[in-house]
Amino acid sequence: MNQRLRYYYLQQMGIEVWEKRPRTTAHHLALKQLEATVAGCTRCPLHQTRTQTVFARGNTQASLMIIGEAPGFYEDKQGEPFVGKAGQLLNHMLQSVALKDVYIANVIKCRPPDNRDPKQEEILACSDYLKEQIALVKPKLILAVGRFAGQFLLNKTLALAHMRGVMHHYQQIPVVVSYHPAYLLRNTRDKKKAFVDLTWVKRLLDEN
Ligand code: SF4
């Protein structure tokens, strides 16, 4: 049975099909172009205090997209998301469940001063970039880490505890919400729950 027919039958049976996507130069160029646009962005006041914008890191064809809140001190200095202690913890946790194929970005591309929470108007100003990133990367699954990323993707102001442990969707892409690694550095007792979430993510990706 050819691939197209197989997908047709699976879809008729109500089974969600995650297709492998071909790598294209156009896809890569579109992301590069978006990154350049973000680098020159002055849509909100955060551009005045940033060292540089923080676009993303990882494989642009990854199955898993991890979305955090905003760059912190080290991210602002180095121009990459999750590179400080929180980033090290995230890398360690991903390695521990053998999750290697990831693309990582934030809702907000510039660091809020003193790592304060992003304001609603800043999220609103910046959100088109993330939406476009997701549309270009087309991940099979999104892991939202932290309350802000979860609330943005779900478009609901829920507490993190109410978003965890439930499968959500953003534009038909499955979304799992878990703790932000910066929170886990301060609240180590919740690391076990975060590992449960990551194991679930790994299982979902392996099953598909
Ligand atoms: Fe532009 Fe986003 Fe930076 Fe604001 S946070 S200046 S909208 S890139």
JSON list of C-alpha atoms and ligand atoms in Angstrom, two decimals:
[
{"chain": "A", "resi": 1, "resn": "MET", "atom": "CA", "xyz": [0.00, 0.00, 0.00]},
{"chain": "A", "resi": 2, "resn": "ASN", "atom": "CA", "xyz": [1.47, 3.37, -0.91]},
{"chain": "A", "resi": 3, "resn": "GLN", "atom": "CA", "xyz": [2.08, 6.06, 1.72]},
{"chain": "A", "resi": 4, "resn": "ARG", "atom": "CA", "xyz": [-0.72, 8.38, 0.59]},
{"chain": "A", "resi": 5, "resn": "LEU", "atom": "CA", "xyz": [-3.30, 5.57, 0.69]},
{"chain": "A", "resi": 6, "resn": "ARG", "atom": "CA", "xyz": [-2.04, 4.46, 4.11]},
{"chain": "A", "resi": 7, "resn": "TYR", "atom": "CA", "xyz": [-2.47, 8.00, 5.50]},
{"chain": "A", "resi": 8, "resn": "TYR", "atom": "CA", "xyz": [-5.95, 8.16, 3.97]},
{"chain": "A", "resi": 9, "resn": "TYR", "atom": "CA", "xyz": [-7.07, 4.96, 5.71]},
{"chain": "A", "resi": 10, "resn": "LEU", "atom": "CA", "xyz": [-5.52, 6.00, 9.03]},
{"chain": "A", "resi": 11, "resn": "GLN", "atom": "CA", "xyz": [-7.28, 9.39, 8.85]},
{"chain": "A", "resi": 12, "resn": "GLN", "atom": "CA", "xyz": [-10.60, 7.68, 8.05]},
{"chain": "A", "resi": 13, "resn": "MET", "atom": "CA", "xyz": [-10.08, 5.62, 11.22]},
{"chain": "A", "resi": 14, "resn": "GLY", "atom": "CA", "xyz": [-9.66, 8.86, 13.18]},
{"chain": "A", "resi": 15, "resn": "ILE", "atom": "CA", "xyz": [-5.93, 8.32, 13.75]},
{"chain": "A", "resi": 16, "resn": "GLU", "atom": "CA", "xyz": [-3.83, 11.47, 13.69]},
{"chain": "A", "resi": 17, "resn": "VAL", "atom": "CA", "xyz": [-0.98, 11.12, 11.19]},
{"chain": "A", "resi": 18, "resn": "TRP", "atom": "CA", "xyz": [2.32, 12.92, 11.75]},
{"chain": "A", "resi": 19, "resn": "GLU", "atom": "CA", "xyz": [4.11, 13.05, 8.42]},
{"chain": "A", "resi": 20, "resn": "LYS", "atom": "CA", "xyz": [7.85, 13.47, 7.97]},
{"chain": "A", "resi": 21, "resn": "ARG", "atom": "CA", "xyz": [8.52, 16.78, 6.32]},
{"chain": "A", "resi": 22, "resn": "PRO", "atom": "CA", "xyz": [11.10, 17.31, 3.62]},
{"chain": "A", "resi": 23, "resn": "ARG", "atom": "CA", "xyz": [13.91, 19.75, 4.41]},
{"chain": "A", "resi": 24, "resn": "THR", "atom": "CA", "xyz": [13.76, 22.73, 2.10]},
{"chain": "A", "resi": 25, "resn": "THR", "atom": "CA", "xyz": [15.99, 25.69, 1.51]},
{"chain": "A", "resi": 26, "resn": "ALA", "atom": "CA", "xyz": [12.90, 27.93, 1.37]},
{"chain": "A", "resi": 27, "resn": "HIS", "atom": "CA", "xyz": [11.94, 26.85, 4.88]},
{"chain": "A", "resi": 28, "resn": "HIS", "atom": "CA", "xyz": [15.43, 27.61, 6.18]},
{"chain": "A", "resi": 29, "resn": "LEU", "atom": "CA", "xyz": [15.54, 30.97, 4.40]},
{"chain": "A", "resi": 30, "resn": "ALA", "atom": "CA", "xyz": [12.12, 31.99, 5.72]},
{"chain": "A", "resi": 31, "resn": "LEU", "atom": "CA", "xyz": [13.28, 31.37, 9.29]},
{"chain": "A", "resi": 32, "resn": "LYS", "atom": "CA", "xyz": [16.52, 33.28, 8.67]},
{"chain": "A", "resi": 33, "resn": "GLN", "atom": "CA", "xyz": [14.52, 36.17, 7.23]},
{"chain": "A", "resi": 34, "resn": "LEU", "atom": "CA", "xyz": [12.21, 36.16, 10.24]},
{"chain": "A", "resi": 35, "resn": "GLU", "atom": "CA", "xyz": [15.21, 36.11, 12.58]},
{"chain": "A", "resi": 36, "resn": "ALA", "atom": "CA", "xyz": [16.64, 39.17, 10.78]},
{"chain": "A", "resi": 37, "resn": "THR", "atom": "CA", "xyz": [13.30, 40.98, 11.08]},
{"chain": "A", "resi": 38, "resn": "VAL", "atom": "CA", "xyz": [13.17, 40.22, 14.81]},
{"chain": "A", "resi": 39, "resn": "ALA", "atom": "CA", "xyz": [16.76, 41.46, 15.23]},
{"chain": "A", "resi": 40, "resn": "GLY", "atom": "CA", "xyz": [15.70, 44.91, 14.01]},
{"chain": "A", "resi": 41, "resn": "CYS", "atom": "CA", "xyz": [12.35, 45.00, 15.79]},
{"chain": "A", "resi": 42, "resn": "THR", "atom": "CA", "xyz": [11.29, 48.09, 17.75]},
{"chain": "A", "resi": 43, "resn": "ARG", "atom": "CA", "xyz": [7.62, 47.19, 18.21]},
{"chain": "A", "resi": 44, "resn": "CYS", "atom": "CA", "xyz": [7.73, 47.44, 22.00]},
{"chain": "A", "resi": 45, "resn": "PRO", "atom": "CA", "xyz": [9.88, 49.30, 24.57]},
{"chain": "A", "resi": 46, "resn": "LEU", "atom": "CA", "xyz": [11.94, 46.18, 25.34]},
{"chain": "A", "resi": 47, "resn": "HIS", "atom": "CA", "xyz": [14.13, 46.98, 22.34]},
{"chain": "A", "resi": 48, "resn": "GLN", "atom": "CA", "xyz": [15.58, 49.91, 24.29]},
{"chain": "A", "resi": 49, "resn": "THR", "atom": "CA", "xyz": [17.07, 47.76, 27.05]},
{"chain": "A", "resi": 50, "resn": "ARG", "atom": "CA", "xyz": [18.08, 44.58, 25.21]},
{"chain": "A", "resi": 51, "resn": "THR", "atom": "CA", "xyz": [21.68, 43.68, 24.34]},
{"chain": "A", "resi": 52, "resn": "GLN", "atom": "CA", "xyz": [20.33, 41.68, 21.42]},
{"chain": "A", "resi": 53, "resn": "THR", "atom": "CA", "xyz": [17.24, 39.74, 20.42]},
{"chain": "A", "resi": 54, "resn": "VAL", "atom": "CA", "xyz": [17.03, 36.03, 21.22]},
{"chain": "A", "resi": 55, "resn": "PHE", "atom": "CA", "xyz": [15.38, 34.12, 18.40]},
{"chain": "A", "resi": 56, "resn": "ALA", "atom": "CA", "xyz": [15.89, 30.36, 18.84]},
{"chain": "A", "resi": 57, "resn": "ARG", "atom": "CA", "xyz": [18.31, 27.46, 18.95]},
{"chain": "A", "resi": 58, "resn": "GLY", "atom": "CA", "xyz": [18.14, 23.85, 17.79]},
{"chain": "A", "resi": 59, "resn": "ASN", "atom": "CA", "xyz": [17.02, 21.92, 14.78]},
{"chain": "A", "resi": 60, "resn": "THR", "atom": "CA", "xyz": [14.59, 23.89, 12.61]},
{"chain": "A", "resi": 61, "resn": "GLN", "atom": "CA", "xyz": [13.06, 20.58, 11.46]},
{"chain": "A", "resi": 62, "resn": "ALA", "atom": "CA", "xyz": [12.72, 19.17, 14.98]},
{"chain": "A", "resi": 63, "resn": "SER", "atom": "CA", "xyz": [9.76, 17.07, 16.03]},
{"chain": "A", "resi": 64, "resn": "LEU", "atom": "CA", "xyz": [9.62, 18.81, 19.39]},
{"chain": "A", "resi": 65, "resn": "MET", "atom": "CA", "xyz": [9.43, 22.58, 19.88]},
{"chain": "A", "resi": 66, "resn": "ILE", "atom": "CA", "xyz": [10.05, 23.86, 23.40]},
{"chain": "A", "resi": 67, "resn": "ILE", "atom": "CA", "xyz": [8.64, 27.29, 24.17]},
{"chain": "A", "resi": 68, "resn": "GLY", "atom": "CA", "xyz": [9.65, 29.32, 27.19]},
{"chain": "A", "resi": 69, "resn": "GLU", "atom": "CA", "xyz": [8.83, 32.77, 28.44]},
{"chain": "A", "resi": 70, "resn": "ALA", "atom": "CA", "xyz": [11.53, 35.35, 27.70]},
{"chain": "A", "resi": 71, "resn": "PRO", "atom": "CA", "xyz": [15.32, 35.70, 27.60]},
{"chain": "A", "resi": 72, "resn": "GLY", "atom": "CA", "xyz": [17.11, 36.13, 30.90]},
{"chain": "A", "resi": 73, "resn": "PHE", "atom": "CA", "xyz": [20.50, 37.73, 31.70]},
{"chain": "A", "resi": 74, "resn": "TYR", "atom": "CA", "xyz": [22.72, 35.11, 29.98]},
{"chain": "A", "resi": 75, "resn": "GLU", "atom": "CA", "xyz": [20.38, 34.69, 27.00]},
{"chain": "A", "resi": 76, "resn": "ASP", "atom": "CA", "xyz": [20.42, 38.45, 26.41]},
{"chain": "A", "resi": 77, "resn": "LYS", "atom": "CA", "xyz": [24.24, 38.44, 26.50]},
{"chain": "A", "resi": 78, "resn": "GLN", "atom": "CA", "xyz": [24.72, 35.36, 24.29]},
{"chain": "A", "resi": 79, "resn": "GLY", "atom": "CA", "xyz": [21.73, 35.70, 21.95]},
{"chain": "A", "resi": 80, "resn": "GLU", "atom": "CA", "xyz": [20.46, 32.15, 22.52]},
{"chain": "A", "resi": 81, "resn": "PRO", "atom": "CA", "xyz": [17.54, 30.87, 24.58]},
{"chain": "A", "resi": 82, "resn": "PHE", "atom": "CA", "xyz": [18.10, 28.72, 27.68]},
{"chain": "A", "resi": 83, "resn": "VAL", "atom": "CA", "xyz": [21.88, 29.07, 28.04]},
{"chain": "A", "resi": 84, "resn": "GLY", "atom": "CA", "xyz": [22.18, 29.95, 31.75]},
{"chain": "A", "resi": 85, "resn": "LYS", "atom": "CA", "xyz": [21.68, 27.62, 34.71]},
{"chain": "A", "resi": 86, "resn": "ALA", "atom": "CA", "xyz": [18.07, 27.05, 33.70]},
{"chain": "A", "resi": 87, "resn": "GLY", "atom": "CA", "xyz": [19.26, 26.09, 30.23]},
{"chain": "A", "resi": 88, "resn": "GLN", "atom": "CA", "xyz": [21.77, 23.64, 31.66]},
{"chain": "A", "resi": 89, "resn": "LEU", "atom": "CA", "xyz": [19.03, 22.03, 33.71]},
{"chain": "A", "resi": 90, "resn": "LEU", "atom": "CA", "xyz": [16.77, 21.82, 30.67]},
{"chain": "A", "resi": 91, "resn": "ASN", "atom": "CA", "xyz": [19.57, 20.20, 28.62]},
{"chain": "A", "resi": 92, "resn": "HIS", "atom": "CA", "xyz": [20.23, 17.71, 31.40]},
{"chain": "A", "resi": 93, "resn": "MET", "atom": "CA", "xyz": [16.56, 16.81, 31.70]},
{"chain": "A", "resi": 94, "resn": "LEU", "atom": "CA", "xyz": [16.19, 16.40, 27.93]},
{"chain": "A", "resi": 95, "resn": "GLN", "atom": "CA", "xyz": [19.28, 14.15, 27.83]},
{"chain": "A", "resi": 96, "resn": "SER", "atom": "CA", "xyz": [17.96, 12.03, 30.67]},
{"chain": "A", "resi": 97, "resn": "VAL", "atom": "CA", "xyz": [14.92, 11.03, 28.60]},
{"chain": "A", "resi": 98, "resn": "ALA", "atom": "CA", "xyz": [16.90, 10.88, 25.32]},
{"chain": "A", "resi": 99, "resn": "LEU", "atom": "CA", "xyz": [15.15, 13.88, 23.76]},
{"chain": "A", "resi": 100, "resn": "LYS", "atom": "CA", "xyz": [17.73, 15.29, 21.33]},
{"chain": "A", "resi": 101, "resn": "ASP", "atom": "CA", "xyz": [15.77, 16.57, 18.37]},
{"chain": "A", "resi": 102, "resn": "VAL", "atom": "CA", "xyz": [14.46, 19.90, 19.67]},
{"chain": "A", "resi": 103, "resn": "TYR", "atom": "CA", "xyz": [13.93, 23.50, 18.60]},
{"chain": "A", "resi": 104, "resn": "ILE", "atom": "CA", "xyz": [13.77, 26.04, 21.43]},
{"chain": "A", "resi": 105, "resn": "ALA", "atom": "CA", "xyz": [12.27, 29.55, 21.41]},
{"chain": "A", "resi": 106, "resn": "ASN", "atom": "CA", "xyz": [10.55, 32.02, 23.71]},
{"chain": "A", "resi": 107, "resn": "VAL", "atom": "CA", "xyz": [7.26, 33.92, 23.57]},
{"chain": "A", "resi": 108, "resn": "ILE", "atom": "CA", "xyz": [9.16, 37.20, 23.96]},
{"chain": "A", "resi": 109, "resn": "LYS", "atom": "CA", "xyz": [12.35, 37.85, 22.00]},
{"chain": "A", "resi": 110, "resn": "CYS", "atom": "CA", "xyz": [13.90, 40.59, 24.17]},
{"chain": "A", "resi": 111, "resn": "ARG", "atom": "CA", "xyz": [14.83, 40.43, 27.84]},
{"chain": "A", "resi": 112, "resn": "PRO", "atom": "CA", "xyz": [12.46, 42.25, 30.23]},
{"chain": "A", "resi": 113, "resn": "PRO", "atom": "CA", "xyz": [14.60, 44.41, 32.57]},
{"chain": "A", "resi": 114, "resn": "ASP", "atom": "CA", "xyz": [15.61, 42.62, 35.81]},
{"chain": "A", "resi": 115, "resn": "ASN", "atom": "CA", "xyz": [13.90, 39.48, 34.49]},
{"chain": "A", "resi": 116, "resn": "ARG", "atom": "CA", "xyz": [10.47, 40.83, 35.43]},
{"chain": "A", "resi": 117, "resn": "ASP", "atom": "CA", "xyz": [7.37, 39.13, 34.02]},
{"chain": "A", "resi": 118, "resn": "PRO", "atom": "CA", "xyz": [6.53, 40.14, 30.45]},
{"chain": "A", "resi": 119, "resn": "LYS", "atom": "CA", "xyz": [3.65, 42.63, 30.19]},
{"chain": "A", "resi": 120, "resn": "GLN", "atom": "CA", "xyz": [0.55, 41.75, 28.20]},
{"chain": "A", "resi": 121, "resn": "GLU", "atom": "CA", "xyz": [1.22, 44.51, 25.68]},
{"chain": "A", "resi": 122, "resn": "GLU", "atom": "CA", "xyz": [4.76, 43.15, 25.14]},
{"chain": "A", "resi": 123, "resn": "ILE", "atom": "CA", "xyz": [3.44, 39.63, 24.58]},
{"chain": "A", "resi": 124, "resn": "LEU", "atom": "CA", "xyz": [0.87, 41.02, 22.16]},
{"chain": "A", "resi": 125, "resn": "ALA", "atom": "CA", "xyz": [3.52, 43.01, 20.26]},
{"chain": "A", "resi": 126, "resn": "CYS", "atom": "CA", "xyz": [5.87, 40.02, 19.99]},
{"chain": "A", "resi": 127, "resn": "SER", "atom": "CA", "xyz": [3.47, 37.12, 19.52]},
{"chain": "A", "resi": 128, "resn": "ASP", "atom": "CA", "xyz": [3.28, 37.27, 15.71]},
{"chain": "A", "resi": 129, "resn": "TYR", "atom": "CA", "xyz": [6.94, 36.24, 15.56]},
{"chain": "A", "resi": 130, "resn": "LEU", "atom": "CA", "xyz": [6.39, 33.10, 17.60]},
{"chain": "A", "resi": 131, "resn": "LYS", "atom": "CA", "xyz": [3.25, 32.24, 15.63]},
{"chain": "A", "resi": 132, "resn": "GLU", "atom": "CA", "xyz": [5.26, 32.47, 12.42]},
{"chain": "A", "resi": 133, "resn": "GLN", "atom": "CA", "xyz": [8.11, 30.43, 13.91]},
{"chain": "A", "resi": 134, "resn": "ILE", "atom": "CA", "xyz": [5.69, 27.64, 14.86]},
{"chain": "A", "resi": 135, "resn": "ALA", "atom": "CA", "xyz": [4.09, 27.75, 11.41]},
{"chain": "A", "resi": 136, "resn": "LEU", "atom": "CA", "xyz": [7.51, 27.40, 9.76]},
{"chain": "A", "resi": 137, "resn": "VAL", "atom": "CA", "xyz": [8.99, 24.75, 12.07]},
{"chain": "A", "resi": 138, "resn": "LYS", "atom": "CA", "xyz": [5.74, 22.73, 12.10]},
{"chain": "A", "resi": 139, "resn": "PRO", "atom": "CA", "xyz": [6.65, 20.63, 15.16]},
{"chain": "A", "resi": 140, "resn": "LYS", "atom": "CA", "xyz": [4.82, 17.39, 15.88]},
{"chain": "A", "resi": 141, "resn": "LEU", "atom": "CA", "xyz": [4.52, 18.40, 19.51]},
{"chain": "A", "resi": 142, "resn": "ILE", "atom": "CA", "xyz": [5.02, 21.54, 21.58]},
{"chain": "A", "resi": 143, "resn": "LEU", "atom": "CA", "xyz": [6.28, 21.54, 25.15]},
{"chain": "A", "resi": 144, "resn": "ALA", "atom": "CA", "xyz": [5.39, 24.84, 26.82]},
{"chain": "A", "resi": 145, "resn": "VAL", "atom": "CA", "xyz": [7.54, 25.47, 29.88]},
{"chain": "A", "resi": 146, "resn": "GLY", "atom": "CA", "xyz": [6.13, 27.89, 32.40]},
{"chain": "A", "resi": 147, "resn": "ARG", "atom": "CA", "xyz": [2.86, 29.70, 32.95]},
{"chain": "A", "resi": 148, "resn": "PHE", "atom": "CA", "xyz": [3.34, 32.42, 30.31]},
{"chain": "A", "resi": 149, "resn": "ALA", "atom": "CA", "xyz": [4.11, 30.04, 27.47]},
{"chain": "A", "resi": 150, "resn": "GLY", "atom": "CA", "xyz": [1.21, 27.79, 28.47]},
{"chain": "A", "resi": 151, "resn": "GLN", "atom": "CA", "xyz": [-1.24, 30.66, 28.73]},
{"chain": "A", "resi": 152, "resn": "PHE", "atom": "CA", "xyz": [-0.14, 32.09, 25.39]},
{"chain": "A", "resi": 153, "resn": "LEU", "atom": "CA", "xyz": [-0.54, 28.81, 23.50]},
{"chain": "A", "resi": 154, "resn": "LEU", "atom": "CA", "xyz": [-3.82, 27.89, 25.18]},
{"chain": "A", "resi": 155, "resn": "ASN", "atom": "CA", "xyz": [-5.11, 31.46, 25.06]},
{"chain": "A", "resi": 156, "resn": "LYS", "atom": "CA", "xyz": [-6.37, 31.02, 28.62]},
{"chain": "A", "resi": 157, "resn": "THR", "atom": "CA", "xyz": [-5.29, 32.55, 31.92]},
{"chain": "A", "resi": 158, "resn": "LEU", "atom": "CA", "xyz": [-5.02, 29.27, 33.83]},
{"chain": "A", "resi": 159, "resn": "ALA", "atom": "CA", "xyz": [-2.62, 28.45, 36.64]},
{"chain": "A", "resi": 160, "resn": "LEU", "atom": "CA", "xyz": [0.18, 26.12, 35.63]},
{"chain": "A", "resi": 161, "resn": "ALA", "atom": "CA", "xyz": [-1.19, 23.36, 37.87]},
{"chain": "A", "resi": 162, "resn": "HIS", "atom": "CA", "xyz": [-4.39, 23.38, 35.83]},
{"chain": "A", "resi": 163, "resn": "MET", "atom": "CA", "xyz": [-2.55, 23.20, 32.50]},
{"chain": "A", "resi": 164, "resn": "ARG", "atom": "CA", "xyz": [-0.22, 20.32, 33.48]},
{"chain": "A", "resi": 165, "resn": "GLY", "atom": "CA", "xyz": [-1.07, 16.68, 32.86]},
{"chain": "A", "resi": 166, "resn": "VAL", "atom": "CA", "xyz": [-3.64, 17.42, 30.16]},
{"chain": "A", "resi": 167, "resn": "MET", "atom": "CA", "xyz": [-3.14, 17.27, 26.40]},
{"chain": "A", "resi": 168, "resn": "HIS", "atom": "CA", "xyz": [-3.91, 20.64, 24.80]},
{"chain": "A", "resi": 169, "resn": "HIS", "atom": "CA", "xyz": [-3.70, 21.79, 21.21]},
{"chain": "A", "resi": 170, "resn": "TYR", "atom": "CA", "xyz": [-2.42, 24.87, 19.42]},
{"chain": "A", "resi": 171, "resn": "GLN", "atom": "CA", "xyz": [-3.51, 25.03, 15.76]},
{"chain": "A", "resi": 172, "resn": "GLN", "atom": "CA", "xyz": [-4.02, 21.23, 15.91]},
{"chain": "A", "resi": 173, "resn": "ILE", "atom": "CA", "xyz": [-0.49, 20.66, 17.25]},
{"chain": "A", "resi": 174, "resn": "PRO", "atom": "CA", "xyz": [-0.52, 18.74, 20.56]},
{"chain": "A", "resi": 175, "resn": "VAL", "atom": "CA", "xyz": [0.73, 20.85, 23.48]},
{"chain": "A", "resi": 176, "resn": "VAL", "atom": "CA", "xyz": [2.06, 19.62, 26.82]},
{"chain": "A", "resi": 177, "resn": "VAL", "atom": "CA", "xyz": [2.59, 22.19, 29.59]},
{"chain": "A", "resi": 178, "resn": "SER", "atom": "CA", "xyz": [5.24, 21.75, 32.27]},
{"chain": "A", "resi": 179, "resn": "TYR", "atom": "CA", "xyz": [7.39, 23.71, 34.69]},
{"chain": "A", "resi": 180, "resn": "HIS", "atom": "CA", "xyz": [9.94, 26.29, 33.57]},
{"chain": "A", "resi": 181, "resn": "PRO", "atom": "CA", "xyz": [13.48, 25.11, 34.44]},
{"chain": "A", "resi": 182, "resn": "ALA", "atom": "CA", "xyz": [14.16, 28.42, 36.24]},
{"chain": "A", "resi": 183, "resn": "TYR", "atom": "CA", "xyz": [11.25, 27.57, 38.56]},
{"chain": "A", "resi": 184, "resn": "LEU", "atom": "CA", "xyz": [12.65, 24.06, 39.07]},
{"chain": "A", "resi": 185, "resn": "LEU", "atom": "CA", "xyz": [15.99, 25.52, 40.18]},
{"chain": "A", "resi": 186, "resn": "ARG", "atom": "CA", "xyz": [14.14, 27.21, 43.04]},
{"chain": "A", "resi": 187, "resn": "ASN", "atom": "CA", "xyz": [11.61, 24.43, 43.67]},
{"chain": "A", "resi": 188, "resn": "THR", "atom": "CA", "xyz": [13.55, 21.20, 43.32]},
{"chain": "A", "resi": 189, "resn": "ARG", "atom": "CA", "xyz": [10.75, 19.10, 44.81]},
{"chain": "A", "resi": 190, "resn": "ASP", "atom": "CA", "xyz": [8.78, 19.61, 41.56]},
{"chain": "A", "resi": 191, "resn": "LYS", "atom": "CA", "xyz": [11.56, 18.12, 39.40]},
{"chain": "A", "resi": 192, "resn": "LYS", "atom": "CA", "xyz": [9.95, 14.69, 39.68]},
{"chain": "A", "resi": 193, "resn": "LYS", "atom": "CA", "xyz": [6.73, 16.03, 38.18]},
{"chain": "A", "resi": 194, "resn": "ALA", "atom": "CA", "xyz": [8.70, 17.69, 35.38]},
{"chain": "A", "resi": 195, "resn": "PHE", "atom": "CA", "xyz": [10.35, 14.33, 34.60]},
{"chain": "A", "resi": 196, "resn": "VAL", "atom": "CA", "xyz": [6.92, 12.73, 34.45]},
{"chain": "A", "resi": 197, "resn": "ASP", "atom": "CA", "xyz": [5.90, 15.38, 31.89]},
{"chain": "A", "resi": 198, "resn": "LEU", "atom": "CA", "xyz": [9.07, 14.87, 29.83]},
{"chain": "A", "resi": 199, "resn": "THR", "atom": "CA", "xyz": [8.64, 11.11, 29.85]},
{"chain": "A", "resi": 200, "resn": "TRP", "atom": "CA", "xyz": [5.11, 11.61, 28.57]},
{"chain": "A", "resi": 201, "resn": "VAL", "atom": "CA", "xyz": [6.42, 13.90, 25.80]},
{"chain": "A", "resi": 202, "resn": "LYS", "atom": "CA", "xyz": [9.02, 11.30, 24.82]},
{"chain": "A", "resi": 203, "resn": "ARG", "atom": "CA", "xyz": [6.40, 8.55, 24.74]},
{"chain": "A", "resi": 204, "resn": "LEU", "atom": "CA", "xyz": [4.06, 10.64, 22.57]},
{"chain": "A", "resi": 205, "resn": "LEU", "atom": "CA", "xyz": [6.85, 11.34, 20.09]},
{"chain": "A", "resi": 206, "resn": "ASP", "atom": "CA", "xyz": [7.97, 7.70, 20.02]},
{"chain": "A", "resi": 207, "resn": "GLU", "atom": "CA", "xyz": [4.42, 6.48, 19.45]},
{"chain": "A", "resi": 208, "resn": "ASN", "atom": "CA", "xyz": [4.09, 8.68, 16.39]},
{"chain": "B", "resi": 1, "resn": "SF4", "atom": "FE1", "xyz": [10.13, 43.46, 19.13]},
{"chain": "B", "resi": 1, "resn": "SF4", "atom": "FE2", "xyz": [9.45, 41.36, 20.58]},
{"chain": "B", "resi": 1, "resn": "SF4", "atom": "FE3", "xyz": [11.67, 42.67, 21.16]},
{"chain": "B", "resi": 1, "resn": "SF4", "atom": "FE4", "xyz": [9.33, 43.80, 21.66]},
{"chain": "B", "resi": 1, "resn": "SF4", "atom": "S1", "xyz": [10.12, 41.93, 22.63]},
{"chain": "B", "resi": 1, "resn": "SF4", "atom": "S2", "xyz": [11.07, 44.79, 20.65]},
{"chain": "B", "resi": 1, "resn": "SF4", "atom": "S3", "xyz": [8.08, 43.04, 19.96]},
{"chain": "B", "resi": 1, "resn": "SF4", "atom": "S4", "xyz": [11.25, 41.53, 19.27]}
]
